[in-house]
Amino acid sequence: MEKKDFEAWLDNISVTFFSLTDLQKNETLDHLISLSGAVQLRHLSNNLEILLKRDFLKLLPLELSFYLLKWLDPQTLLTCCLVSKQWNKVISACTEVWQTACKNLGWQIDDSVQDPLHWKKVYLKAILRMKQLKDHEAFETSSLIGHSARVYALYYKDGLLCTGSDDLSAKLWDVSTGQCIYGIQTHTCATVKFDEQKLVTGSFDNTVACWEWSSGAKIQHFRGHTGAGMSVIVLKPSYFERHNYNEKKCCLSVKCTVKMKVVLQKCKVKSLMHSPGDYILLSADKYEIKIWPIGREINCKCLKTLSVSEDRSISLQPRLHFDGKYIVCSSALGLYQWDFASYDILRVIKPPDFANLSLLGFGDIFALLFDNKYLYIMDLRTEKLISRWPLPEYRKSKRGSSFLAGEMSWLNGLDGQNDMGLVFATSMPDHSIHLVLWKEHG
């Protein structure tokens, strides 16, 4: 057939084909396919793949692809990454999608990271860690052995744990290796604080002492208390210089009973009584939290008293959190959070069986709680307990139990770097120290 005649015939067939119903069109195609040979079928196969399997991620502008991908959940996106290398490349580079997915898991986001492939890797790491928490497999335990009598004092900072014992010694441990770095002879230690060079101890002999780690020498000895020094707050001399104290001391010792908690912290918010940067002293007993000014006055007046109930049968747990913005304390009624700027109660969290839970740490995303059997992690966005870890029968006495939280930055959101090191430490009846540590990601 001549080309001109073929084109006329094709136009006529096209007009007729368009006038058919869908069923008639399908029957027509089936008939034509049955009449086709190998060359025609190969041609049809090649063209159908192009027409029916169009790669829209490859064809669309990158910005439009990112917009469409934002509507898919992370698990679907991970499945889509398996379609082809091109899809994996485009989806992995969709920074906003993976950042949002990480935030939804309670992950901290560093917007300064510009690597487009970074955040998918972070999400995969985050999803693994959150699964470990859900399955109660995020932690591991170990023990520090070296004291020969009751360990009462514990203090943790920057990967180092200081322990003070009734065996008249204090030891400094590297938590990551379990090795004892320093061990020095002291008095009986009720509380300890340290820096790179010095150790400050409050003792059951009613004194406070300052020691040098490298030599074990006693540098200073402070006498004056008529009871054991249960809390020692260490401040830099510059603090006293700013407040014009006549005597510039290296430490401020606060004597209190076992049932009282004392916290000294810088204010981070502006309020009617304070400005950012002001030092604030908080004390908490069995029923009340009191806020005190730090100034030159000898007889300071309490600025504010906070309580959860007028019923004296409702007592506060002996753990107090203050980060400069919020005051948090637990009681049988629940976990109470106050706004420091206004002293208003922001919320009361009441998970099941909360009466037996004590507060260890409180952040923007997570809270760390414990009882006699478990260590718990609460997601503060949902106010639900998302993980727990079994605890041994840690040492108890009339003077209380020695325990503390380790690294705390992860409570404001995990980031793949702060979920390592010490989570919790407590002294044991056999004079060892039981550690709960983050398990490596694997």
Tab-separated table of C-alpha atoms in Angstrom, residues 186-187 200-211 218-229 232 247 249 251-255:
chain	number	residue	atom	x	y	z
A	186	THR	CA	39.002	10.115	103.129
A	187	HIS	CA	36.491	10.235	105.961
A	200	VAL	CA	34.840	17.817	97.866
A	201	THR	CA	33.225	15.542	100.450
A	202	GLY	CA	30.534	16.016	103.061
A	203	SER	CA	30.895	13.518	105.884
A	204	PHE	CA	28.951	11.786	108.610
A	205	ASP	CA	31.622	13.235	110.963
A	206	ASN	CA	29.846	16.619	110.464
A	207	THR	CA	32.657	18.149	108.378
A	208	VAL	CA	33.304	19.080	104.762
A	209	ALA	CA	36.724	18.477	103.209
A	210	CYS	CA	38.524	19.223	99.940
A	211	TRP	CA	41.040	16.704	98.560
A	218	LYS	CA	43.575	16.934	102.148
A	219	ILE	CA	43.682	20.567	100.986
A	220	GLN	CA	41.019	22.101	103.242
A	221	HIS	CA	38.832	20.971	106.114
A	222	PHE	CA	35.626	22.834	107.034
A	223	ARG	CA	34.083	22.413	110.487
A	224	GLY	CA	30.917	23.993	111.839
A	225	HIS	CA	27.995	21.680	111.200
A	226	THR	CA	26.432	19.853	114.108
A	227	GLY	CA	25.060	17.134	111.837
A	228	ALA	CA	26.234	15.259	108.767
A	229	GLY	CA	26.736	17.316	105.612
A	232	VAL	CA	27.420	20.027	98.972
A	247	GLU	CA	35.528	35.664	101.914
A	249	LYS	CA	35.380	30.250	99.166
A	251	CYS	CA	32.505	25.651	97.858
A	252	LEU	CA	29.174	26.292	99.493
A	253	SER	CA	28.078	23.579	101.890
A	254	VAL	CA	24.386	23.185	102.574
A	255	LYS	CA	23.378	20.935	105.473
